[in-house]
Each structure stands twice: as structure tokens, then as C-alpha cells.
XYZ file of C-alpha atoms in Angstrom:
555
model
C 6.067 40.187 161.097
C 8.557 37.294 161.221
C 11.532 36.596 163.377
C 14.454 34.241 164.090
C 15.255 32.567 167.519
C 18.533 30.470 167.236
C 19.048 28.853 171.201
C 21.909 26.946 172.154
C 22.743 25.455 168.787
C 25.824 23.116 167.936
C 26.621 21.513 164.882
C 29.346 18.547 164.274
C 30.967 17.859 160.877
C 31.170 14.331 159.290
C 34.492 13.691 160.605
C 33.245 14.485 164.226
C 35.316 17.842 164.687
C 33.133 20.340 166.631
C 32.006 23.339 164.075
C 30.286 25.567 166.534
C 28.934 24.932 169.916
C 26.120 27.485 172.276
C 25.417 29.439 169.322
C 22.325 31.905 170.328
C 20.715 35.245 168.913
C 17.969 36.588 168.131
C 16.600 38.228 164.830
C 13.809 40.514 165.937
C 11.244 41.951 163.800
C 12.067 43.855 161.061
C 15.709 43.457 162.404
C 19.097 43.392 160.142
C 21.231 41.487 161.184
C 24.640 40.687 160.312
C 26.612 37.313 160.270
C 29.970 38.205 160.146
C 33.066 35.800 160.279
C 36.395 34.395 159.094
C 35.758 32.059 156.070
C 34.467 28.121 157.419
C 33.928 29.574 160.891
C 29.977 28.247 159.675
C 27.836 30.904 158.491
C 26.669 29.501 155.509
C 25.901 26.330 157.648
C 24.187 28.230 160.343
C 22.015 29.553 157.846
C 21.411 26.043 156.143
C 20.582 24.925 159.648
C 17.922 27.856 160.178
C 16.818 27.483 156.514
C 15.276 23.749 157.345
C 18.188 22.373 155.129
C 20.306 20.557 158.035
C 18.806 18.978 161.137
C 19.062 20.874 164.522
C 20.877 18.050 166.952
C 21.621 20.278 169.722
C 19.381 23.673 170.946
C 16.581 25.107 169.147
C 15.532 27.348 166.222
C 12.296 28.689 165.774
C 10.686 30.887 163.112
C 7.394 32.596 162.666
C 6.854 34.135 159.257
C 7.369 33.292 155.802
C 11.132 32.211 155.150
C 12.762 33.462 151.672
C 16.489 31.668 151.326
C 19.058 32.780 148.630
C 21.842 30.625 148.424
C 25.461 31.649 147.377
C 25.821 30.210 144.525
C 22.683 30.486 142.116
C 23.403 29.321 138.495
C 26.318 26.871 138.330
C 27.863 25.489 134.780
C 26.122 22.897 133.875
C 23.320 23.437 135.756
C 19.993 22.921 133.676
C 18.034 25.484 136.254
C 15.480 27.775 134.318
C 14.118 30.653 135.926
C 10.703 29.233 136.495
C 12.357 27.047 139.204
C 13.213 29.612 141.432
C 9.932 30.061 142.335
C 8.714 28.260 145.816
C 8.103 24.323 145.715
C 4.452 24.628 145.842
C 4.135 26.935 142.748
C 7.036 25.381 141.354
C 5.263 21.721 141.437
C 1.925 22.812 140.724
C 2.818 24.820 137.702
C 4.437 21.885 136.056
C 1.575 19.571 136.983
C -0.331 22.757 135.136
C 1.630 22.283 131.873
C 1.400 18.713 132.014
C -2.204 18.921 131.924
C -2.529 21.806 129.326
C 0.184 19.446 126.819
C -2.776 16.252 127.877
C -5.693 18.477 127.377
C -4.148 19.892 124.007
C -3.263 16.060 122.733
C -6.653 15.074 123.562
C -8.917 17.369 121.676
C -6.711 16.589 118.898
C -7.830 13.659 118.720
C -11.727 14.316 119.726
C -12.780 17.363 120.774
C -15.828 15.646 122.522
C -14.479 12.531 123.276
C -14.527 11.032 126.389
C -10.160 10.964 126.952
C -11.319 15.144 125.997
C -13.473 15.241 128.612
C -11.543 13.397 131.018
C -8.542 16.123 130.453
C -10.777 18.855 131.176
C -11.810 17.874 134.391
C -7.732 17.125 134.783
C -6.696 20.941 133.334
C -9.533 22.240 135.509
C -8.142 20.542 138.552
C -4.569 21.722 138.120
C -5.682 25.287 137.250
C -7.385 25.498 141.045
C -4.307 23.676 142.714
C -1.831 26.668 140.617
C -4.449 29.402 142.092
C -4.957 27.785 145.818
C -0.696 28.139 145.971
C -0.351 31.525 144.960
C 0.719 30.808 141.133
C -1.155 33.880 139.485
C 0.427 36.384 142.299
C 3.846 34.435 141.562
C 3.169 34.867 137.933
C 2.889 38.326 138.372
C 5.685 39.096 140.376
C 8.327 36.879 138.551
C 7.082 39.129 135.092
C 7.840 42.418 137.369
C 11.087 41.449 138.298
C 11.694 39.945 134.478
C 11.258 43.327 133.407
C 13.050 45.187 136.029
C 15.828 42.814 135.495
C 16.130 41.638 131.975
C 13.867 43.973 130.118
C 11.983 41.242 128.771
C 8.258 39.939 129.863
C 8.072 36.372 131.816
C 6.778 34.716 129.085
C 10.022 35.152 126.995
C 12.202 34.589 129.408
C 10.575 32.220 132.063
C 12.402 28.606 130.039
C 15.999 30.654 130.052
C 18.635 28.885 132.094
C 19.584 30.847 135.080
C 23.421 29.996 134.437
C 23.344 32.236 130.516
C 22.602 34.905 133.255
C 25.683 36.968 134.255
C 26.686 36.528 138.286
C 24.980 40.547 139.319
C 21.510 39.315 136.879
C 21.546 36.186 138.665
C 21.745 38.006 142.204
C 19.797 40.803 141.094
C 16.579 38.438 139.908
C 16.610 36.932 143.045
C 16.536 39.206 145.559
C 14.489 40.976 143.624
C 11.773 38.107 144.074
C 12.794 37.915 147.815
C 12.957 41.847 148.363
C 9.162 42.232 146.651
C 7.725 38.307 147.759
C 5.201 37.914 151.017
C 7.793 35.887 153.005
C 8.417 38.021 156.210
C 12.216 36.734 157.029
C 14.680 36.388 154.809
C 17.861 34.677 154.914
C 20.704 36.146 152.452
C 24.182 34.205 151.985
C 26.519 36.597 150.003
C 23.726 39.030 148.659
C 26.468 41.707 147.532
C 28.636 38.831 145.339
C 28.340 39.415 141.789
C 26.655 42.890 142.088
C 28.630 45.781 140.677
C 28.765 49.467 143.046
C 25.411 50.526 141.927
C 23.725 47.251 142.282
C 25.150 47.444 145.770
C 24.632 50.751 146.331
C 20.738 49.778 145.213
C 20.436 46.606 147.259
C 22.033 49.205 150.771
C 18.839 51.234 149.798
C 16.536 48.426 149.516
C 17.676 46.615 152.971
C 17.408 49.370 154.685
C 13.920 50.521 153.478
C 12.039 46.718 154.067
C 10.088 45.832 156.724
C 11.352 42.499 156.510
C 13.416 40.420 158.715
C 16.613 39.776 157.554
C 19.229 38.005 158.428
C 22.991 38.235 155.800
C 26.265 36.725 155.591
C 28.720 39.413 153.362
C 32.156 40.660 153.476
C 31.135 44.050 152.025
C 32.614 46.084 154.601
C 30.271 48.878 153.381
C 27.446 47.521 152.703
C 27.756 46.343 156.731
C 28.265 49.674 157.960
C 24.940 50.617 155.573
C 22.548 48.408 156.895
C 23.621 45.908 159.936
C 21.751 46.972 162.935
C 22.977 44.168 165.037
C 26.170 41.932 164.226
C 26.285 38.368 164.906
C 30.167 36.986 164.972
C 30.962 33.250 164.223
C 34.071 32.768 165.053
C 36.301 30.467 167.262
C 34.056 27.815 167.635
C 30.912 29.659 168.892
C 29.187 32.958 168.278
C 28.933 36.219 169.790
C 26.296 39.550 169.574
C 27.578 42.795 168.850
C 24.461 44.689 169.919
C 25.530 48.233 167.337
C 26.111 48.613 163.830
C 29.339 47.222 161.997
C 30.944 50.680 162.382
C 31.806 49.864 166.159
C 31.910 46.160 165.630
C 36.021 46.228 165.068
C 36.681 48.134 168.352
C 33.874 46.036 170.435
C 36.047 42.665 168.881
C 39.402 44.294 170.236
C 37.849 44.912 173.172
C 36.590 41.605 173.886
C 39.507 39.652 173.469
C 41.114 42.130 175.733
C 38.694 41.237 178.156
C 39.067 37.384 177.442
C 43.181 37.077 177.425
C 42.302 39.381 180.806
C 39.880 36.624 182.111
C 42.604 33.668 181.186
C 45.274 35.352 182.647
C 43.660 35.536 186.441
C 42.026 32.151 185.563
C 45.872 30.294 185.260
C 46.745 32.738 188.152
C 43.995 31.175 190.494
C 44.839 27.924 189.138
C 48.177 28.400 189.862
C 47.777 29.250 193.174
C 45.018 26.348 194.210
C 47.692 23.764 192.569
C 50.021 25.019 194.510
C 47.692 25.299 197.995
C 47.171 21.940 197.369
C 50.480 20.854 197.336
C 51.463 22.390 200.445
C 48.365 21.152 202.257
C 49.815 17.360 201.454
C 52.725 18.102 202.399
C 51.505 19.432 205.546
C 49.256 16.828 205.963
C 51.570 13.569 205.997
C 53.136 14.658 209.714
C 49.623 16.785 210.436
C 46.669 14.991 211.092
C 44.711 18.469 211.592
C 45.794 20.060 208.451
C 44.429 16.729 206.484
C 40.675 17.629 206.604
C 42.069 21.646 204.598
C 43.932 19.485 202.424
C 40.865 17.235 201.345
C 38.870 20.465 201.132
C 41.446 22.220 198.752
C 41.404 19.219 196.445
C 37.483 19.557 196.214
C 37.817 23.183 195.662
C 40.519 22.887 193.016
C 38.516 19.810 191.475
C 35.432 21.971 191.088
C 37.590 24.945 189.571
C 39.241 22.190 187.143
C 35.987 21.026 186.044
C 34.021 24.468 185.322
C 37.099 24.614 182.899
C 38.938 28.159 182.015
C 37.721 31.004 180.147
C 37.430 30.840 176.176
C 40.624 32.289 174.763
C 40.211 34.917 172.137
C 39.924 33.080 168.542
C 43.004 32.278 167.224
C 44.210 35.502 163.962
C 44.301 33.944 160.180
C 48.311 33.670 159.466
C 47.701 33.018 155.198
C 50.082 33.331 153.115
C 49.746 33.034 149.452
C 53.007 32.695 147.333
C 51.936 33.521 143.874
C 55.494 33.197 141.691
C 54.595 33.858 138.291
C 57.567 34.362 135.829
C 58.527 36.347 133.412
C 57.290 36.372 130.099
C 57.590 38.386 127.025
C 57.085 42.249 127.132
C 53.380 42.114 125.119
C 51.227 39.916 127.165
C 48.004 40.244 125.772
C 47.345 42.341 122.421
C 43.386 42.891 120.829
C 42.835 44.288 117.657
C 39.473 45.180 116.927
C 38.266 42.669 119.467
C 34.213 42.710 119.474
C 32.219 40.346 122.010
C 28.937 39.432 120.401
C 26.216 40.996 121.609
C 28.278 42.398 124.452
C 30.869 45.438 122.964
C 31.817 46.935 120.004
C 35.171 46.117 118.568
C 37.968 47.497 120.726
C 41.966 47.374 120.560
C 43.946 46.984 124.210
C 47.686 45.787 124.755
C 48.437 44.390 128.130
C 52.396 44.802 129.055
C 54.495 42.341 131.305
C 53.864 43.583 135.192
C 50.479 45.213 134.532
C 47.546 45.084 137.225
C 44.406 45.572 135.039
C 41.297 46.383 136.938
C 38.360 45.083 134.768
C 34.932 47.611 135.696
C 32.071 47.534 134.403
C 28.234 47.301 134.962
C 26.998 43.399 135.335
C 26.243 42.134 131.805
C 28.809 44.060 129.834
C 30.667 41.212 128.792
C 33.923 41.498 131.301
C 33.610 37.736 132.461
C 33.329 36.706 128.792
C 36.080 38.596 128.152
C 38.471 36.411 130.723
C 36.921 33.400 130.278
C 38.221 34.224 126.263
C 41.427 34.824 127.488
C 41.631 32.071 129.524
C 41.283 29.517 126.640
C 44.148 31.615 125.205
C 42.737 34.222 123.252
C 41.518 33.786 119.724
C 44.021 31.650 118.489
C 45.115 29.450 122.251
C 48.155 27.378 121.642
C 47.331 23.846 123.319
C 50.840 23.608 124.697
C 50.910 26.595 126.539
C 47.414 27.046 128.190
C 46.226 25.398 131.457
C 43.059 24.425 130.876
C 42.013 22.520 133.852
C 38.277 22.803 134.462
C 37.738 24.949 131.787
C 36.141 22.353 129.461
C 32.618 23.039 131.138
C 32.784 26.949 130.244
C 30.827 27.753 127.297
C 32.700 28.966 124.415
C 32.858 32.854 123.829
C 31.636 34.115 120.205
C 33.707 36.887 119.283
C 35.162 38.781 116.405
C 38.639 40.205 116.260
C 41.909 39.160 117.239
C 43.130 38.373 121.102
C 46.595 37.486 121.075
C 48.618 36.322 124.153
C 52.286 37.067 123.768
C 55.239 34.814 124.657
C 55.908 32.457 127.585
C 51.953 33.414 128.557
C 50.151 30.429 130.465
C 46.716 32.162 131.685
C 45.484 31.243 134.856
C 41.750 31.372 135.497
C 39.599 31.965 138.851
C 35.929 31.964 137.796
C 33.345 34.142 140.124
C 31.451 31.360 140.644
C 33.716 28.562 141.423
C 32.915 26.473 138.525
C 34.795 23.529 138.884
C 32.847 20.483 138.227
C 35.549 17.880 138.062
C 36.348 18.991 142.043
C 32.962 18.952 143.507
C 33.555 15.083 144.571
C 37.511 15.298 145.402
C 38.965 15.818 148.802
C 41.578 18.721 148.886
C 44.240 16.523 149.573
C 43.409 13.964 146.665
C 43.339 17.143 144.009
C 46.593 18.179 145.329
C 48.320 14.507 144.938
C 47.259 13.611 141.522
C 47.777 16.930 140.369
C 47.239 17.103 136.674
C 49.189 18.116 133.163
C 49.610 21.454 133.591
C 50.265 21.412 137.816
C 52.757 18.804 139.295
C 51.402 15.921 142.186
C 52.300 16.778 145.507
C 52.595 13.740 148.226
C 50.604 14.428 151.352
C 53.529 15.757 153.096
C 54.144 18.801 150.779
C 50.139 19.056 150.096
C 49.297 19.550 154.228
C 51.821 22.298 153.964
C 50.146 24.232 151.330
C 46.623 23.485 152.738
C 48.475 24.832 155.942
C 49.414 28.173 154.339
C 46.086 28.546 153.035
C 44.707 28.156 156.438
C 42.779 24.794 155.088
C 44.685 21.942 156.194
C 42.025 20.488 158.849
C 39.882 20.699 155.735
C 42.071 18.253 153.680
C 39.791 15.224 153.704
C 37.133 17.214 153.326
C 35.763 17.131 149.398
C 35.947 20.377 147.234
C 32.033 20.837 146.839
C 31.266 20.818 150.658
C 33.351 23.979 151.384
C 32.250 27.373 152.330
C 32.718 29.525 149.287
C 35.656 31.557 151.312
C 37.489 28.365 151.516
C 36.536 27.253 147.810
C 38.093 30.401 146.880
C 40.978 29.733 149.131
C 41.771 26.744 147.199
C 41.777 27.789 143.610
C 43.809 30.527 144.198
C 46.014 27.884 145.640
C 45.955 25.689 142.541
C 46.651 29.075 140.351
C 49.920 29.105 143.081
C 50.624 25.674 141.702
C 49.784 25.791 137.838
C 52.842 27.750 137.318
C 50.097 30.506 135.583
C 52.495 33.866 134.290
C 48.354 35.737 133.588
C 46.418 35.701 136.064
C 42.637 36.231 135.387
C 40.579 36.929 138.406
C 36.924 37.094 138.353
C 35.503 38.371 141.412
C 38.359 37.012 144.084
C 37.374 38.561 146.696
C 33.341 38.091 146.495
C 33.593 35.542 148.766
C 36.616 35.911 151.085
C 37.131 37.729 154.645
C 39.292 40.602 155.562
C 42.185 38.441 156.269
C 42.025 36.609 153.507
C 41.254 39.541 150.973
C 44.336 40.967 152.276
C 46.656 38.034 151.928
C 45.319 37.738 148.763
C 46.573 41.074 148.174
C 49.640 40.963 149.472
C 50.548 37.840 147.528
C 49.433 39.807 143.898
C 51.948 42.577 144.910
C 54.747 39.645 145.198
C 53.142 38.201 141.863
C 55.956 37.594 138.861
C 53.706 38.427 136.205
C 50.373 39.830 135.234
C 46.987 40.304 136.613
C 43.975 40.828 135.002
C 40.680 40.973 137.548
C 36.674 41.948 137.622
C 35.993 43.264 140.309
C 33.854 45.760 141.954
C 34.952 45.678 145.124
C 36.410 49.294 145.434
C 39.048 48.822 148.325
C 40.411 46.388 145.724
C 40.492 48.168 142.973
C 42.798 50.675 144.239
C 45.924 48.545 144.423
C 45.648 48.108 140.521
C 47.624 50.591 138.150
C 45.361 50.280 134.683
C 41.141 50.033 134.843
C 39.536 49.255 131.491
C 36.403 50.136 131.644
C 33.515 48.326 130.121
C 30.807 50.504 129.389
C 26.406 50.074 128.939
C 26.761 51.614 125.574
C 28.957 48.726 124.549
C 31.905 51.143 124.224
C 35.662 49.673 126.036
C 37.567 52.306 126.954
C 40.816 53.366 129.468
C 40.157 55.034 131.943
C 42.771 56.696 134.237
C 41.191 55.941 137.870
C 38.139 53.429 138.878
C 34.379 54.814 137.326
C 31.774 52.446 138.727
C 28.824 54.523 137.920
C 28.508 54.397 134.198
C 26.067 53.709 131.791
């Protein structure tokens, strides 16, 4: 069995600011354990640092076991990643040394089946075909055409070139923890497992955590997928970390409790303080017409030097104050109208009309077609109007075939948040340097106003800091920001709140109540789902219908 021992760990940013400092826990055998946190506190780095990926400066980790990493994002736009690369460096290398050889062995007895370049690239194929077996590559062969079938109903060998970004978000998830869940390694490390998936994915993956054997250590914001599986939880927050020995269920009242204890530990430290400052001060006093007193006085200043120096008490980390001013405007009465709308492959042709002032829950299994369905929208329908739709860093998104009308309706300007953050042309950008230049559809800011929306957003000491080396949380954070700023009247929200905390789910929440306009999201996050008033439902069978409450579990 494997395990996780994480001693006295700090890690600095770039820029020098201290991320976390004394960071230490344990994952024990067969453990779950949770890594819970406000978004940037640094789970996804602590995990990077425990995954090999970023150099331990300060304190230790050690691992015993096989270690299985899924990252948070899988399958990015633009990314040329097949499925066959998912699989572990060594098989990954050896089986393309493997096809190399096969193509050279193949050219070869082309061109003489006895020849002596043949024989040569015999001895070569043979060679590669023991290296592919010494790594593991037939029992990774045989496990990537399991979970090919489980997943995509198709056998490896049809699907092994496909690109994991044609995959939706939950497939994407699904395949890999799939290999991870059924795979030898003996820990695994999980950032965001639960984004993408829809209820009965989740409700499958709850299952599947809780039956392993495995070691496993998860960042998610799934409130109940936590209270399903976390045995232990591990909280990043305020510069350090802390171990909540029980299950998420008490974790909220063991937080309260602890600050309690640490504003009640501050509040006797500045009270001693107070009171040594002060003995000191008399004790000078005392001392300048008291030659007696000036051997107390020397011995106060030691004592209160020595209290100084062990420093006070943490103070309990500071609450998330974000507030997101979504304006909107109005526009006219039809928003959106479909007639006989059909996404290929996906659904069978459907009518919907979206009025001004809607909330539209879109639900649906993964793979039905509801993120093709915004990202159709989002380049304004059927027949998009180039004046009126904003389509920063939509270029990259494939185009959505499609039969039928989509119509957008007067004064519309759709505003899209994709589930996976694809935004290519901000990877390289600071925040601050997106928000000054702004772009056609959103106005410049100068640094001034930009540090006060960063501020808002809880992300101005990230300012400098360039788009693609965010946490996902505070990605998110920042395009819903730039939807703030587009001036967007249809808003089209794919999975917002995969990857934000509580406090930010909520503001996000709150500031789609004050919204102007309209809101169309995918989610399947069921605590947000239940501040929308419409749910179209995207069904298995290829059907779209209303429905008049949320249905996750639908075929």
C-alpha cells in the first residue's frame, strides 16, 4: 500500500510573496483525504509539489507506492493530445519507439524481404517489442481498451489516435480516472475529479472512492461529494495548512471553532503584551532615581524581548469579501428563439424561445451536446451579426455543425465562460496587462481602475501574475470578471462553478440575481441549479425537452 508524508513544507512564488509556510499531513494507507480551501490558497500547487512537478525547497515529502496524477485541466483547445498519451512515460515512449520500428520494419521488407536493411529491422522491431513488454505496455493495452469501452463504447484500436480535446469535459474526466481508479499505482493524487462530471458520474465516482483500496489524496469543491468520501480534511488556507482529523460533515463547525480559539489566543497574547510593555516602562522609570530596581528593569526587557521574538499567535485567515457586479442591460423581449434546431450527431431537432430576464438551467448527461449548444450561441446563433457579438477568444473554439435556425433577438451581445477556461490568447498576459489594453468589444482600463476590479474579485495581489499560471478558481474569477466588463446582455455559463469555492460560488450567485439580462448555464452542480427558474433538459435519447424542476438522472 502507498502513502503520502508532506513535513514542514513552504513554497515561495516568483515574485517572492510567501504561498504557504509549515505545511504537514499525512495520507495514510488507503486514506481519503481531502484538500479543501479558498481558491489560490495552493492546493493545486501542493499537489504539483507532491506530484514531483515543483521542487521541494523547504521540508520534506516522501512517497512509497505507485503515484497516479490527474491534472485539472485535461484536453485544452488546441491541444494536439491523443488518448494514447495519457498513458505513463515509460509506455508512452516505448510504444512510439514500437511504431517507429513496425513503420521501419514494414518499409524495409518492401523493399527486400531478405535483405540485410530487413534483417537489420527485425532485430530493431524485436528489440522494441521486449522494451513495450518489460514496461507494462500489453497490461496498459489492455486496460486503456477496458476503459475505451466503458467510456466511449468503442475498442482502443478505434479510438486510441482521437484527440482528447473532441472529448466532452465529464468523457475527458471520466477516461481518466477510470485509468487511475483500475491502474496498479497505489496513491493517487486527484485535482478537481468531480469538474465536468454530471450527478450520476459523481454519484459513480462517490461509489468508486469510497470502495478503493487506494490512497488518495483530492482537491474539490463538491460539498457532497466531501461529505461522501473525505475521511480526513486537510485545510489550506491563510498561509499554512491545518488537519481536520473527521469527515467534511464536522469540518465547518471544527473551522468556527478554531478561529474562536485563535482570535481567543490573540486576544490574551496583545493582553500580555500589553502588560510587559507597560512593566517595562515603569521599571525605567523606576530605575533612573533607583539603582535597585535597574537589575528588574533589565530583566523585564529580556523577558519582553523573548515574548516579542516568539511572535503572536496566527490570526484566523482573513473571510473572501467578492463582489461581482454583473450589469447587463436590457434587450429586446425574445432573446434567443430555435426552430427546429438539430446538433449533429448530438439531438434531434428541437424549438426553444428564451425571454428577456430568464435563468435557464442547461442539464443533461455529459456528451449530449449542451456545451455545443452555448458555444453555438455564443458565436451568435446561426446567423451571428459581427457587430453585435463579443467574440474575444472564441476564434480557437471549433465550429458547431448544426441544422435549424438559432436566432438571438435584439440588443443581444452573448457573453461566453467556457468549462474549461479556454483562452489561449491569455495564457501569456498578466491580469493587469489584459485589463489595460482591453479589446473591441471591452474598454482599457488604466492600472488604477484595473487594481480595483482585481480587488473586488479578490485577485489584485495576483495582477502581475500571467493568466495561465493561476489556480483554476482564480482563472474562473477572472473571466467572469471580463464578462463584468464586455458589457455581455446573455450570459452563457458553462460549468462556473466547477472550479470555484463556497465564497466565491456564492458571490457568483449573488451577482446573477443583480444581473440585467439573461443567463443561460450547464451545470450540474445541484445547489446551483436551484436558483434558476427554467431547466431544459438534454436528454441520452437525443430528445430536448422542458422540464419543470432539475432531472439529473436521465437517460
Amino acid at each position: 500500500m502507498g502513502y503520502v508524508d508532506v513535513v514542514g513544507v513552504r513554497h515561495t512564488l516568483p515574485d517572492g510573496r510567501e504561498l504557504f509556510a509549515d505545511v504537514s499531513f499525512r495520507v495514510g494507507e488507503g486514506a481519503k483525504i481531502a484538500l479543501v480551501g479558498p481558491n489560490g490558497a495552493g492546493k493545486t500547487t501542493l499537489l504539483r509539489m507532491i506530484a514531483g512537478d515543483l521542487p521541494v525547497r523547504t521540508g520534506t515529502i516522501s512517497r512509497s507506492g505507485g503515484l497516479g496524477v490527474m491534472r485539472q485541466f485535461i484536453g485544452m483547445i488546441g491541444d494536439e493530445t491523443t488518448l494514447q498519451d495519457l498513458a505513463p512515460p515509460p509506455v508512452r515512449t516505448a510504444g512510439k519507439a514500437l511504431a517507429e520500428a513496425e513503420a521501419a520494419l514494414h518499409a524495409a521488407e518492401a523493399r527486400g524481404k531478405f535483405s540485410t536493411a530487413a534483417r537489420k529491422a527485425q532485430l530493431a522491431y524485436a528489440e522494441a517489442l521486449a522494451a513495450w513488454g518489460e514496461v507494462g505496455g500489453y497490461d496498459a493495452e489492455v486496460l486503456f481498451d477496458t476503459v475505451a469501452t466503458i467510456v466511449l463504447d468503442l475498442p482502443w484500436e478505434q479510438s486510441r489516435s482521437r484527440l482528447v480535446r473532441t472529448l466532452s469535459g465529464g468523457q475527458q474526466k471520466r477516461f481518466a480516472l477510470e485509468l487511475l481508479l483500475r491502474g496498479t499505482d497505489e496513491v493517487l493524487l486527484l485535482d478537481e475529479p468531480d469538474n465536468f462530471l454530471d450527478v450520476p458520474g459523481k454519484r459513480w465516482l462517490e461509489r468508486r472512492l469510497r470502495e478503493s483500496t487506494k490512497s488518495v489524496l483530492y482537491v474539490s469543491h463538491d460539498r457532497e461529494l466531501l461529505s461522501q468520501t473525505a475521511d480526513r480534511v486537510v485545510a489550506v488556507e491563510g498561509g499554512s495548512a491545518w488537519v481536520h482529523p473527521g469527515g467534511f460533515d464536522s469540518w465547518h463547525a471544527a473551522r468556527m471553532a478554531r478561529h474562536d480559539r485563535l482570535e481567543e489566543q490573540r486576544r490574551r497574547w496583545d493582553e500580555e503584551h500589553q502588560k510587559l510593555r507597560e512593566l517595562v516602562a515603569t521599571l525605567k522609570q523606576k530605575a533612573t532615581y533607583n539603582d535597585g530596581m535597574a537589575s528588574r528593569y533589565q530583566a523585564a526587557q529580556t523577558r519582553l524581548r523573548k515574548f516579542e521574538e516568539a511572535g503572536p499567535p496566527p490570526l484566523p485567515p482573513k473571510e473572501q469579501d467578492i463582489r461581482m457586479r454583473l450589469t447587463g442591460g436590457r434587450t429586446g423581449k425574445r432573446v434567443l428563439v430555435c426552430e427546429q434546431l438539430e446538433l449533429e450527431d448530438l439531438t434531434f431537432p428541437f424549438d426553444l424561445e428564451v425571454w428577456y430576464g430568464d435563468r435557464v438551467a442547461v442539464l443533461g448527461a455529459n456528451g449530449t451536446g449542451k456545451s455545443h449548444f452555448l458555444r453555438l450561441l455564443a458565436r451568435g446563433g446561426t446567423d451571428p451579426d459581427p457587430a453585435t457579438v463579443p467574440l474575444g477568444g472564441l476564434s480557437a473554439l471549433e465550429p458547431v455543425k448544426h441544422g435549424g435556425v438559432a436566432r438571438l433577438g435584439a440588443r443581444v451581445r452573448p457573453g461566453h465562460f467556457s468549462q474549461t477556461h479556454d483562452r489561449p490568447d491569455l495564457m501569456d498576459r498578466t491580469l493587469v496587462d489584459v485589463l489595460w489594453h482591453g479589446d473591441e468589444h471591452r474598454p482599457g482600463l488604466d492600472r488604477h481602475a484595473a487594481m480595483r476590479a482585481l480587488n473586488r474579485y479578490e485577485l489584485a495581489g495576483q495582477g502581475d501574475q500571467r493568466f495561465g499560471t493561476l489556480s483554476g478558481g482564480q482563472q474562473a474569477r477572472f473571466l467572469v470578471l471580463l464578462l463584468e466588463l464586455s458589457g455581455a446582455t446573455l450570459l452563457l455559463l458553462d460549468e462556473p462553478t466547477d472550479n470555484l469555492d463556497l465564497a466565491s460560488a456564492e458571490a457568483l450567485e449573488a451577482g446573477l440575481r443583480a444581473f440585467e439580462g439573461t443567463v443561460l448555464a450547464v451545470t450540474h452542480d445541484r445547489w446551483f441549479a436551484r436558483s434558476f427558474n427554467r431547466f431544459l433538459l438534454f436528454r441520452g435519447d437525443g430528445e430536448v425537452v422542458e422540464t419543470p424542476e432539475p432531472v439529473w438522472d436521465v437517460d
